[in-house]
Amino acid sequence: MEKIAIIDLGSNSLRLVLVDILEGGYFSVVDELKETVRLAQDMELDGFLQPARVAQTIKTLKMFRRLCDANKVEKIYAYATAAVRRAKNQRGFLDEVLATTGIKLKVLDDDEEAQLVYQGVINSMDIPRGIIMDIGGGSTQFVYYNRKNLLQHITLPFGAVVLTEMFSKSGASPQERNKMIEDYVTEQLKSVPWMAEILPDTKLIGVGGSFRNLGKISRMLKKYPLSMAHNYVVTNQEFNGIYGNIKNLDLDKTMKIKGLSSVRADIFPSALAAIKSVINYLNLEELVISGSGLREGAMFKYAVPSTNEKPISDVLGHSIYSLLNFFGENIPHAEHVYNLSIQLFKQLKVLHKLPRAYVKVLRTAAMLHDSGNRIKYYDHHKHSCYIILNSNLYGISHKDLVMAAFMACMHRKGDVNMTEFMRYREMLTEEDVDAVFKLGVIVRIAESLDRSMSGVIKTITCDVLGDSVIMKTDSEGAECSLEIKDAMTSIQDFKRAYKKQLQIL
């Protein structure tokens, strides 16, 4: 297994991620560090990176280098973006970094940065059409795509740090200053011809620390039961409520907001003002926060070279297999349980009457039902539930992830911890709750029918006769008594979920 490091030097933050590269085109993040260096601060004065900011950046890079060496990192991929890209002393800065840290920074041009951000988003989210907004400290990138094709991109010369510096000396009140930022950003958007052609049902996808902080504040206000930033949805109404409260606050009060990083408090209102301008200009109803951006794009670029030519077509599948490979799970068994689950879903459709949209949830639960073995075999169904809930899987909504977790929890004893389940109840409709218990039984029976993990039962046929369901298994003559006996333990659970007697032959 190979270990690499990705370093992302932005205008505001400097980040390091350590990544294990797994066989088959998969990877897993194993460590990360972040420092606020404000490299773009005061650049507007003369276009030069300031000595104090350079010193802080180099100090942080030395710390990053020590962590890489301690973890025996084989390759370091270090990228610099807007601040270094437009610095008049760029060459001297890059030479000093190389001489003092041994790290060679690659300065990304607009196209390269847009491509990495796009790769990070498109390979981790299942959104057909979107406009990505990556707001940094010194600039903001917009990437417009449709059907996994990058259509347009542009980098505009404002970021959260730059906007804060531009309007902080105006002498205006916080509310007036944010209105000035909104107007300025709107004029910038009007200068981009293709912005006016964006279709109304396009999703705004937010990348960067300001968006992640926005999501964290939203989740705290709602007492949201999951802590995941990736794929978290903020409605226009929610955004307006948060922005409406923050835009009038001075810095001291802004720093006291729960969920907001203290080192971002001074620039956060400016970032929100820019986001507000985009939402209004494009007439959007909601935004989706992405936890993946440039760094994840670099990971996909290295670990899955095919994504340099074509994005991953099955985002959820790739994410599931990444987890299975990282945990060293029995992949043929997981695949066979999913195959049997799909057969049962189709055979029992006349009873459960659930739409095909739930197949994605069923797939996640069936494929990851044994992931809890990574913690301990005993009660591993409960551990599987925890792992799925905290997996941050790509290509699946938070609601679907919750349902999949509790379906997987049912695969051993047929029940769930209702106290734990009720924590997530507000996320689910009545149909969703019904689906958890009906499809959870399906996963349990499917897992039993591959109890020996040998794939002995190939096909299943179900006949619904009055108050009974006759489930016929075909093992092509092979011995399958273990599987049938284990599946019979699900009879009472099946009756509770489907109101039918079950016979398994």
Short mmCIF file of C-alpha atoms in Angstrom, two decimals:
data_model
loop_
_atom_site.label_atom_id
_atom_site.label_comp_id
_atom_site.label_asym_id
_atom_site.label_seq_id
_atom_site.Cartn_x
_atom_site.Cartn_y
_atom_site.Cartn_z
CA MET A 1 0.00 0.00 0.00
CA GLU A 2 1.31 3.40 -0.99
CA LYS A 3 0.97 6.58 1.09
CA ILE A 4 0.90 10.03 -0.49
CA ALA A 5 0.36 13.57 0.77
CA ILE A 6 -1.68 16.37 -0.81
CA ILE A 7 -0.89 19.95 0.19
CA ASP A 8 -3.28 22.75 -0.77
CA LEU A 9 -1.92 26.28 -0.28
CA GLY A 10 -4.79 28.72 -0.66
CA SER A 11 -5.09 32.43 -0.01
CA ASN A 12 -6.45 31.89 3.49
CA SER A 13 -5.62 28.33 4.62
CA LEU A 14 -2.90 25.77 4.21
CA ARG A 15 -4.04 22.14 4.34
CA LEU A 16 -2.37 18.75 4.36
CA VAL A 17 -4.03 15.37 3.86
CA LEU A 18 -2.33 11.98 4.09
CA VAL A 19 -3.83 9.34 1.84
CA ASP A 20 -3.48 5.56 1.65
CA ILE A 21 -3.66 4.39 -1.97
CA LEU A 22 -5.42 1.03 -2.15
CA GLU A 23 -5.35 -1.53 -4.96
CA GLY A 24 -7.97 -1.33 -7.66
CA GLY A 25 -8.29 2.46 -7.86
CA TYR A 26 -9.40 3.27 -4.31
CA PHE A 27 -8.04 5.48 -1.56
CA SER A 28 -8.64 6.49 2.04
CA VAL A 29 -7.71 9.65 3.95
CA VAL A 30 -5.82 8.73 7.14
CA ASP A 31 -4.79 12.11 8.54
CA GLU A 32 -5.09 15.84 7.92
CA LEU A 33 -3.84 19.17 9.22
CA LYS A 34 -5.03 22.71 8.64
CA GLU A 35 -3.50 26.07 9.50
CA THR A 36 -4.76 29.56 8.75
CA VAL A 37 -1.86 31.44 7.13
CA ARG A 38 -3.71 34.31 5.37
CA LEU A 39 -1.13 34.36 2.58
CA ALA A 40 -3.21 36.84 0.54
CA GLN A 41 -3.50 39.34 3.39
CA ASP A 42 -2.38 42.88 2.44
CA MET A 43 -1.47 41.79 -1.10
CA GLU A 44 -3.73 44.52 -2.46
CA LEU A 45 -1.13 47.09 -1.34
CA ASP A 46 1.56 46.21 -3.89
CA GLY A 47 0.89 42.74 -5.29
CA PHE A 48 3.60 41.10 -3.20
CA LEU A 49 3.29 38.31 -0.67
CA GLN A 50 4.06 39.96 2.65
CA PRO A 51 7.13 38.77 4.66
CA ALA A 52 5.14 37.90 7.79
CA ARG A 53 2.68 35.82 5.77
CA VAL A 54 5.52 34.08 3.92
CA ALA A 55 7.26 33.26 7.20
CA GLN A 56 4.07 31.79 8.67
CA THR A 57 3.49 29.70 5.54
CA ILE A 58 7.03 28.30 5.53
CA LYS A 59 6.83 27.52 9.25
CA THR A 60 3.61 25.58 8.62
CA LEU A 61 5.06 23.74 5.61
CA LYS A 62 8.02 22.62 7.73
CA MET A 63 5.55 21.19 10.25
CA PHE A 64 3.71 19.43 7.43
CA ARG A 65 6.97 18.01 6.13
CA ARG A 66 7.81 16.52 9.53
CA LEU A 67 4.44 14.78 9.66
CA CYS A 68 4.96 13.41 6.13
CA ASP A 69 8.41 12.07 7.03
CA ALA A 70 7.12 10.49 10.27
CA ASN A 71 4.40 8.71 8.27
CA LYS A 72 6.87 7.57 5.59
CA VAL A 73 5.00 9.39 2.85
CA GLU A 74 6.38 8.40 -0.54
CA LYS A 75 5.15 11.31 -2.65
CA ILE A 76 4.04 14.86 -1.85
CA TYR A 77 1.80 16.71 -4.29
CA ALA A 78 1.73 20.37 -3.28
CA TYR A 79 -0.47 22.92 -5.04
CA ALA A 80 -0.64 26.70 -4.74
CA THR A 81 -3.60 28.70 -6.01
CA ALA A 82 -4.74 32.32 -6.37
CA ALA A 83 -2.45 34.18 -3.93
CA VAL A 84 0.78 32.66 -5.28
CA ARG A 85 -0.54 32.69 -8.84
CA ARG A 86 -0.83 36.49 -8.89
CA ALA A 87 2.08 37.35 -6.58
CA LYS A 88 4.81 39.50 -8.10
CA ASN A 89 7.37 37.72 -5.91
CA GLN A 90 6.13 34.25 -6.86
CA ARG A 91 9.48 32.92 -8.07
CA GLY A 92 11.36 33.96 -4.95
CA PHE A 93 8.65 32.48 -2.72
CA LEU A 94 8.68 29.11 -4.51
CA ASP A 95 12.47 28.93 -4.36
CA GLU A 96 12.49 29.72 -0.64
CA VAL A 97 9.87 27.05 0.07
CA LEU A 98 11.85 24.44 -1.86
CA ALA A 99 15.15 25.37 -0.21
CA THR A 100 13.79 25.40 3.35
CA THR A 101 11.26 22.57 3.28
CA GLY A 102 12.16 20.40 0.30
CA ILE A 103 8.58 20.78 -0.95
CA LYS A 104 8.12 21.74 -4.59
CA LEU A 105 4.94 23.77 -5.01
CA LYS A 106 3.08 23.60 -8.29
CA VAL A 107 1.25 26.84 -9.06
CA LEU A 108 -2.05 25.91 -10.67
CA ASP A 109 -3.40 28.09 -13.44
CA ASP A 110 -7.14 28.80 -13.64
CA ASP A 111 -7.86 25.81 -15.87
CA GLU A 112 -5.90 23.34 -13.73
CA GLU A 113 -7.53 24.54 -10.52
CA ALA A 114 -11.01 24.39 -12.03
CA GLN A 115 -10.37 20.86 -13.30
CA LEU A 116 -9.24 19.57 -9.89
CA VAL A 117 -12.17 21.19 -8.08
CA TYR A 118 -14.54 19.76 -10.69
CA GLN A 119 -13.01 16.27 -10.34
CA GLY A 120 -13.37 16.44 -6.57
CA VAL A 121 -17.07 17.32 -6.83
CA ILE A 122 -18.20 15.27 -9.82
CA ASN A 123 -16.64 12.05 -8.48
CA SER A 124 -18.17 12.46 -5.02
CA MET A 125 -21.69 13.82 -5.70
CA ASP A 126 -24.57 12.46 -7.72
CA ILE A 127 -25.98 15.79 -8.96
CA PRO A 128 -26.73 15.82 -12.73
CA ARG A 129 -26.34 19.56 -13.27
CA GLY A 130 -24.63 22.07 -11.02
CA ILE A 131 -22.64 25.24 -10.69
CA ILE A 132 -19.75 24.85 -8.27
CA MET A 133 -18.77 27.90 -6.24
CA ASP A 134 -15.38 27.55 -4.56
CA ILE A 135 -14.86 30.68 -2.49
CA GLY A 136 -11.31 31.03 -1.22
CA GLY A 137 -9.46 33.88 0.41
CA GLY A 138 -8.21 35.64 -2.71
CA SER A 139 -10.51 34.47 -5.48
CA THR A 140 -13.72 32.59 -6.22
CA GLN A 141 -14.03 29.88 -8.85
CA PHE A 142 -17.22 28.97 -10.66
CA VAL A 143 -17.51 25.71 -12.59
CA TYR A 144 -20.68 24.93 -14.55
CA TYR A 145 -21.36 21.36 -15.63
CA ASN A 146 -24.18 19.24 -17.01
CA ARG A 147 -24.41 15.45 -17.35
CA LYS A 148 -20.83 15.07 -16.09
CA ASN A 149 -19.51 17.42 -18.77
CA LEU A 150 -17.63 20.56 -17.73
CA LEU A 151 -19.20 23.36 -19.77
CA GLN A 152 -17.79 26.62 -18.41
CA HIS A 153 -15.51 27.88 -15.68
CA ILE A 154 -14.12 31.20 -14.52
CA THR A 155 -12.07 32.59 -11.66
CA LEU A 156 -13.26 35.96 -10.38
CA PRO A 157 -10.85 38.27 -8.48
CA PHE A 158 -12.57 38.26 -5.12
CA GLY A 159 -12.48 35.93 -2.14
CA ALA A 160 -13.49 36.21 1.49
CA VAL A 161 -10.20 37.85 2.55
CA VAL A 162 -10.07 40.22 -0.42
CA LEU A 163 -13.70 41.30 -0.03
CA THR A 164 -13.20 41.94 3.68
CA GLU A 165 -10.13 44.09 3.03
CA MET A 166 -11.75 45.96 0.14
CA PHE A 167 -14.74 47.15 2.16
CA SER A 168 -13.49 47.20 5.76
CA LYS A 169 -12.16 50.75 5.49
CA SER A 170 -15.36 52.25 4.14
CA GLY A 171 -16.54 53.38 7.57
CA ALA A 172 -19.94 51.82 6.87
CA SER A 173 -21.94 49.75 9.33
CA PRO A 174 -21.71 45.93 9.04
CA GLN A 175 -25.11 45.82 7.29
CA GLU A 176 -24.16 48.57 4.83
CA ARG A 177 -20.78 46.97 4.17
CA ASN A 178 -22.34 43.60 3.33
CA LYS A 179 -24.83 45.29 1.00
CA MET A 180 -21.87 46.92 -0.79
CA ILE A 181 -20.24 43.49 -1.14
CA GLU A 182 -23.47 42.02 -2.53
CA ASP A 183 -23.70 44.77 -5.15
CA TYR A 184 -20.02 44.39 -6.09
CA VAL A 185 -20.26 40.62 -6.51
CA THR A 186 -23.48 40.96 -8.54
CA GLU A 187 -21.69 43.29 -10.97
CA GLN A 188 -18.88 40.74 -11.27
CA LEU A 189 -21.41 38.02 -12.09
CA LYS A 190 -23.07 40.22 -14.73
CA SER A 191 -19.72 40.47 -16.51
CA VAL A 192 -19.77 36.69 -17.17
CA PRO A 193 -22.04 36.08 -20.24
CA TRP A 194 -22.70 32.36 -19.60
CA MET A 195 -23.95 33.03 -16.06
CA ALA A 196 -27.18 34.39 -17.54
CA GLU A 197 -27.71 31.12 -19.45
CA ILE A 198 -27.67 28.80 -16.42
CA LEU A 199 -30.88 26.77 -16.23
CA PRO A 200 -33.16 27.40 -13.23
CA ASP A 201 -33.06 23.86 -11.79
CA THR A 202 -29.25 23.90 -11.57
CA LYS A 203 -27.91 23.13 -8.10
CA LEU A 204 -25.46 25.49 -6.40
CA ILE A 205 -22.65 23.36 -4.95
CA GLY A 206 -20.55 25.12 -2.32
CA VAL A 207 -16.87 24.27 -1.82
CA GLY A 208 -14.53 25.67 0.80
CA GLY A 209 -14.33 26.54 4.47
CA SER A 210 -16.99 29.26 4.38
CA PHE A 211 -19.56 26.81 3.03
CA ARG A 212 -18.56 24.16 5.56
CA ASN A 213 -18.98 26.68 8.40
CA LEU A 214 -22.37 27.68 6.99
CA GLY A 215 -23.44 24.04 7.06
CA LYS A 216 -22.16 23.56 10.60
CA ILE A 217 -24.15 26.56 11.85
CA SER A 218 -27.26 25.32 10.04
CA ARG A 219 -26.94 21.84 11.54
CA MET A 220 -26.50 23.24 15.05
CA LEU A 221 -29.56 25.47 14.69
CA LYS A 222 -31.66 22.52 13.52
CA LYS A 223 -30.09 20.11 16.03
CA TYR A 224 -29.34 17.94 13.02
CA PRO A 225 -28.41 14.40 14.12
CA LEU A 226 -25.56 13.93 11.62
CA SER A 227 -22.30 15.88 11.66
CA MET A 228 -21.42 15.34 8.00
CA ALA A 229 -20.76 18.41 5.84
CA HIS A 230 -20.68 16.61 2.50
CA ASN A 231 -24.01 16.57 0.64
CA TYR A 232 -25.71 18.69 3.33
CA VAL A 233 -28.53 20.82 1.89
CA VAL A 234 -29.23 24.40 3.00
CA THR A 235 -32.50 25.86 1.73
CA ASN A 236 -32.77 29.46 0.61
CA GLN A 237 -34.97 30.19 3.62
CA GLU A 238 -32.40 28.73 6.03
CA PHE A 239 -29.59 30.67 4.38
CA ASN A 240 -31.49 33.96 4.53
CA GLY A 241 -32.18 33.40 8.23
CA ILE A 242 -28.50 32.79 9.04
CA TYR A 243 -27.22 35.60 6.84
CA GLY A 244 -29.89 37.98 8.11
CA ASN A 245 -28.68 37.50 11.68
CA ILE A 246 -24.96 37.64 10.93
CA LYS A 247 -24.77 40.55 8.49
CA ASN A 248 -25.68 43.07 11.21
CA LEU A 249 -23.13 41.87 13.78
CA ASP A 250 -19.77 43.41 14.61
CA LEU A 251 -16.69 41.20 14.84
CA ASP A 252 -16.90 40.56 18.60
CA LYS A 253 -20.42 39.19 18.30
CA THR A 254 -19.63 37.25 15.12
CA MET A 255 -16.81 35.42 16.91
CA LYS A 256 -19.29 34.13 19.49
CA ILE A 257 -21.46 32.32 16.94
CA LYS A 258 -21.59 28.60 17.72
CA GLY A 259 -20.29 26.50 14.87
CA LEU A 260 -18.17 29.26 13.35
CA SER A 261 -14.39 28.90 13.38
CA SER A 262 -12.86 31.81 15.32
CA VAL A 263 -10.12 32.27 12.70
CA ARG A 264 -12.79 32.70 10.02
CA ALA A 265 -15.10 35.04 11.94
CA ASP A 266 -13.77 38.26 10.41
CA ILE A 267 -14.16 37.09 6.79
CA PHE A 268 -17.29 34.95 7.13
CA PRO A 269 -19.86 37.78 6.65
CA SER A 270 -18.13 38.76 3.41
CA ALA A 271 -18.30 35.16 2.19
CA LEU A 272 -22.02 35.00 3.03
CA ALA A 273 -22.63 38.27 1.17
CA ALA A 274 -20.96 36.78 -1.92
CA ILE A 275 -23.05 33.60 -1.64
CA LYS A 276 -26.20 35.71 -1.22
CA SER A 277 -25.40 37.53 -4.47
CA VAL A 278 -25.02 34.25 -6.36
CA ILE A 279 -28.26 32.81 -4.96
CA ASN A 280 -30.20 35.95 -5.91
CA TYR A 281 -28.59 36.41 -9.33
CA LEU A 282 -29.20 32.79 -10.36
CA ASN A 283 -32.59 32.60 -8.59
CA LEU A 284 -31.69 29.41 -6.71
CA GLU A 285 -33.84 27.67 -4.09
CA GLU A 286 -31.13 25.80 -2.19
CA LEU A 287 -27.44 25.03 -2.06
CA VAL A 288 -25.62 21.76 -1.47
CA ILE A 289 -22.37 21.74 0.48
CA SER A 290 -19.53 19.64 -0.83
CA GLY A 291 -16.86 18.33 1.50
CA SER A 292 -14.80 17.51 -1.59
CA GLY A 293 -12.88 19.97 -3.70
CA LEU A 294 -9.36 20.50 -4.99
CA ARG A 295 -7.66 18.08 -2.59
CA GLU A 296 -10.11 15.26 -3.32
CA GLY A 297 -9.75 16.03 -7.02
CA ALA A 298 -6.01 15.50 -6.66
CA MET A 299 -6.67 12.19 -4.86
CA PHE A 300 -8.93 10.95 -7.64
CA LYS A 301 -6.42 12.15 -10.24
CA TYR A 302 -3.68 10.03 -8.66
CA ALA A 303 -5.56 6.98 -7.35
CA VAL A 304 -8.09 6.65 -10.18
CA PRO A 305 -6.25 7.81 -13.33
CA SER A 306 -9.27 7.04 -15.53
CA THR A 307 -11.05 10.04 -13.98
CA ASN A 308 -8.62 12.31 -15.82
CA GLU A 309 -10.49 11.37 -19.00
CA LYS A 310 -13.96 10.45 -17.73
CA PRO A 311 -15.66 10.92 -14.34
CA ILE A 312 -16.74 7.93 -12.27
CA SER A 313 -20.13 6.79 -13.56
CA ASP A 314 -21.18 5.00 -10.35
CA VAL A 315 -20.22 7.40 -7.56
CA LEU A 316 -21.94 5.45 -4.77
CA GLY A 317 -20.54 2.12 -5.97
CA HIS A 318 -16.98 3.41 -6.02
CA SER A 319 -17.40 4.85 -2.53
CA ILE A 320 -18.83 1.56 -1.19
CA TYR A 321 -15.99 -0.47 -2.70
CA SER A 322 -13.46 1.99 -1.27
CA LEU A 323 -14.81 1.24 2.20
CA LEU A 324 -14.97 -2.52 1.58
CA ASN A 325 -11.36 -2.57 0.39
CA PHE A 326 -10.17 -0.39 3.28
CA PHE A 327 -11.86 -2.71 5.78
CA GLY A 328 -10.66 -5.88 4.04
CA GLU A 329 -14.22 -7.20 3.78
CA ASN A 330 -15.39 -10.33 1.95
CA ILE A 331 -16.43 -8.57 -1.26
CA PRO A 332 -17.90 -11.63 -3.09
CA HIS A 333 -20.15 -12.25 -0.05
CA ALA A 334 -21.26 -8.61 0.04
CA GLU A 335 -22.03 -8.70 -3.69
CA HIS A 336 -24.00 -11.92 -3.38
CA VAL A 337 -26.07 -10.62 -0.47
CA TYR A 338 -26.89 -7.57 -2.59
CA ASN A 339 -27.80 -9.78 -5.56
CA LEU A 340 -30.16 -11.86 -3.41
CA SER A 341 -31.59 -8.69 -1.86
CA ILE A 342 -32.45 -7.32 -5.30
CA GLN A 343 -34.14 -10.60 -6.23
CA LEU A 344 -36.24 -10.41 -3.07
CA PHE A 345 -37.03 -6.72 -3.67
CA LYS A 346 -38.46 -7.59 -7.09
CA GLN A 347 -40.21 -10.77 -5.97
CA LEU A 348 -41.90 -9.05 -3.02
CA LYS A 349 -42.78 -5.78 -4.76
CA VAL A 350 -46.46 -6.71 -4.76
CA LEU A 351 -46.27 -6.63 -0.95
CA HIS A 352 -43.86 -3.80 -0.08
CA LYS A 353 -44.99 -1.52 -2.96
CA LEU A 354 -41.86 0.61 -2.60
CA PRO A 355 -40.52 2.63 -5.55
CA ARG A 356 -37.21 1.81 -7.21
CA ALA A 357 -35.60 4.83 -5.54
CA TYR A 358 -35.10 2.65 -2.46
CA VAL A 359 -32.80 0.28 -4.36
CA LYS A 360 -29.90 2.67 -3.70
CA VAL A 361 -30.57 2.38 0.03
CA LEU A 362 -30.93 -1.40 -0.17
CA ARG A 363 -27.66 -1.65 -2.07
CA THR A 364 -25.78 0.34 0.56
CA ALA A 365 -27.19 -1.72 3.43
CA ALA A 366 -26.60 -5.08 1.71
CA MET A 367 -23.05 -4.29 0.60
CA LEU A 368 -21.95 -2.88 3.96
CA HIS A 369 -23.94 -5.09 6.33
CA ASP A 370 -20.77 -6.77 7.63
CA SER A 371 -18.59 -3.65 7.85
CA GLY A 372 -18.92 -3.72 11.64
CA ASN A 373 -16.67 -6.78 11.70
CA ARG A 374 -13.83 -4.26 11.44
CA ILE A 375 -14.59 -3.33 15.06
CA LYS A 376 -15.65 -6.71 16.49
CA TYR A 377 -17.68 -9.71 15.36
CA TYR A 378 -19.95 -9.73 18.40
CA ASP A 379 -22.78 -7.23 17.84
CA HIS A 380 -21.19 -6.36 14.52
CA HIS A 381 -24.62 -5.47 13.10
CA LYS A 382 -24.69 -2.55 15.56
CA HIS A 383 -21.14 -1.58 14.60
CA SER A 384 -22.16 -1.72 10.93
CA CYS A 385 -24.96 0.74 11.68
CA TYR A 386 -22.49 3.13 13.31
CA ILE A 387 -19.96 2.81 10.49
CA ILE A 388 -22.53 3.52 7.78
CA LEU A 389 -23.93 6.50 9.71
CA ASN A 390 -20.43 7.97 9.95
CA SER A 391 -19.04 6.76 6.63
CA ASN A 392 -19.53 10.01 4.68
CA LEU A 393 -20.28 7.86 1.64
CA TYR A 394 -20.30 9.66 -1.69
CA GLY A 395 -23.28 9.67 -4.04
CA ILE A 396 -26.02 9.18 -1.44
CA SER A 397 -28.21 11.61 0.50
CA HIS A 398 -28.08 11.88 4.28
CA LYS A 399 -31.61 10.51 4.57
CA ASP A 400 -30.77 7.46 2.46
CA LEU A 401 -27.61 6.89 4.50
CA VAL A 402 -29.63 6.83 7.73
CA MET A 403 -32.09 4.31 6.27
CA ALA A 404 -29.26 2.10 5.00
CA ALA A 405 -27.57 2.11 8.42
CA PHE A 406 -30.65 0.84 10.23
CA MET A 407 -31.46 -1.70 7.52
CA ALA A 408 -27.96 -3.12 7.96
CA CYS A 409 -28.50 -3.15 11.72
CA MET A 410 -31.40 -5.58 11.23
CA HIS A 411 -29.39 -8.27 9.45
CA ARG A 412 -28.60 -10.30 12.59
CA LYS A 413 -31.45 -9.99 15.09
CA GLY A 414 -34.10 -8.30 13.01
CA ASP A 415 -34.55 -5.26 15.20
CA VAL A 416 -33.08 -1.83 15.83
CA ASN A 417 -32.43 0.28 18.88
CA MET A 418 -35.57 2.42 18.77
CA THR A 419 -34.09 5.06 21.07
CA GLU A 420 -31.22 5.52 18.63
CA PHE A 421 -33.53 5.31 15.61
CA MET A 422 -35.78 8.07 16.96
CA ARG A 423 -32.86 10.50 16.89
CA TYR A 424 -33.17 10.48 13.11
CA ARG A 425 -36.95 10.16 12.88
CA GLU A 426 -37.55 13.76 11.74
CA MET A 427 -35.41 13.13 8.66
CA LEU A 428 -37.73 10.33 7.49
CA THR A 429 -41.23 10.14 6.03
CA GLU A 430 -43.73 7.43 7.02
CA GLU A 431 -42.86 5.60 3.81
CA ASP A 432 -39.14 5.77 4.70
CA VAL A 433 -39.79 4.21 8.12
CA ASP A 434 -41.87 1.49 6.50
CA ALA A 435 -39.06 0.88 4.01
CA VAL A 436 -36.44 0.51 6.76
CA PHE A 437 -38.30 -2.37 8.39
CA LYS A 438 -39.47 -4.09 5.20
CA LEU A 439 -36.14 -3.85 3.40
CA GLY A 440 -34.21 -4.58 6.60
CA VAL A 441 -35.96 -7.98 6.67
CA ILE A 442 -34.94 -8.51 3.05
CA VAL A 443 -31.28 -7.85 3.91
CA ARG A 444 -31.53 -10.24 6.86
CA ILE A 445 -32.99 -13.07 4.75
CA ALA A 446 -30.50 -12.44 1.92
CA GLU A 447 -27.58 -12.55 4.35
CA SER A 448 -28.89 -15.80 5.83
CA LEU A 449 -29.19 -17.31 2.36
CA ASP A 450 -25.44 -16.83 1.96
CA ARG A 451 -24.61 -17.86 5.52
CA SER A 452 -21.69 -20.04 4.42
CA MET A 453 -20.40 -17.20 2.20
CA SER A 454 -20.10 -19.64 -0.67
CA GLY A 455 -22.79 -18.31 -3.00
CA VAL A 456 -24.56 -21.66 -2.93
CA ILE A 457 -28.10 -20.26 -3.45
CA LYS A 458 -28.34 -18.71 -6.87
CA THR A 459 -31.95 -17.63 -7.36
CA ILE A 460 -35.08 -17.01 -5.29
CA THR A 461 -38.72 -17.22 -6.38
CA CYS A 462 -41.58 -15.99 -4.17
CA ASP A 463 -45.24 -16.98 -4.53
CA VAL A 464 -47.81 -14.95 -2.62
CA LEU A 465 -50.72 -17.25 -1.75
CA GLY A 466 -53.38 -15.71 0.49
CA ASP A 467 -51.81 -15.09 3.90
CA SER A 468 -48.60 -16.90 3.01
CA VAL A 469 -45.43 -16.31 1.03
CA ILE A 470 -43.68 -19.40 -0.32
CA MET A 471 -40.00 -18.58 -0.87
CA LYS A 472 -38.31 -21.15 -3.13
CA THR A 473 -34.53 -21.23 -3.33
CA ASP A 474 -32.48 -22.74 -6.15
CA SER A 475 -29.04 -24.01 -5.20
CA GLU A 476 -28.57 -26.10 -8.36
CA GLY A 477 -28.50 -29.28 -6.28
CA ALA A 478 -25.86 -28.13 -3.81
CA GLU A 479 -26.26 -28.57 -0.05
CA CYS A 480 -27.86 -25.48 1.49
CA SER A 481 -29.41 -26.65 4.77
CA LEU A 482 -27.31 -24.15 6.75
CA GLU A 483 -28.69 -21.27 4.67
CA ILE A 484 -32.32 -22.39 4.89
CA LYS A 485 -32.11 -22.98 8.65
CA ASP A 486 -30.61 -19.55 9.24
CA ALA A 487 -33.17 -17.83 7.02
CA MET A 488 -36.00 -19.50 8.98
CA THR A 489 -35.04 -17.38 12.01
CA SER A 490 -36.47 -14.38 10.12
CA ILE A 491 -40.04 -15.73 9.94
CA GLN A 492 -41.42 -13.63 12.81
CA ASP A 493 -39.68 -10.47 11.56
CA PHE A 494 -41.12 -11.10 8.10
CA LYS A 495 -44.61 -11.47 9.56
CA ARG A 496 -44.31 -8.18 11.47
CA ALA A 497 -43.13 -6.32 8.38
CA TYR A 498 -45.30 -7.93 5.68
CA LYS A 499 -48.26 -9.32 7.66
CA LYS A 500 -47.74 -12.69 5.95
CA GLN A 501 -46.61 -16.15 7.00
CA LEU A 502 -43.31 -17.17 5.41
CA GLN A 503 -42.22 -20.59 4.24
CA ILE A 504 -38.73 -21.11 2.86
CA LEU A 505 -38.03 -24.12 0.67
#
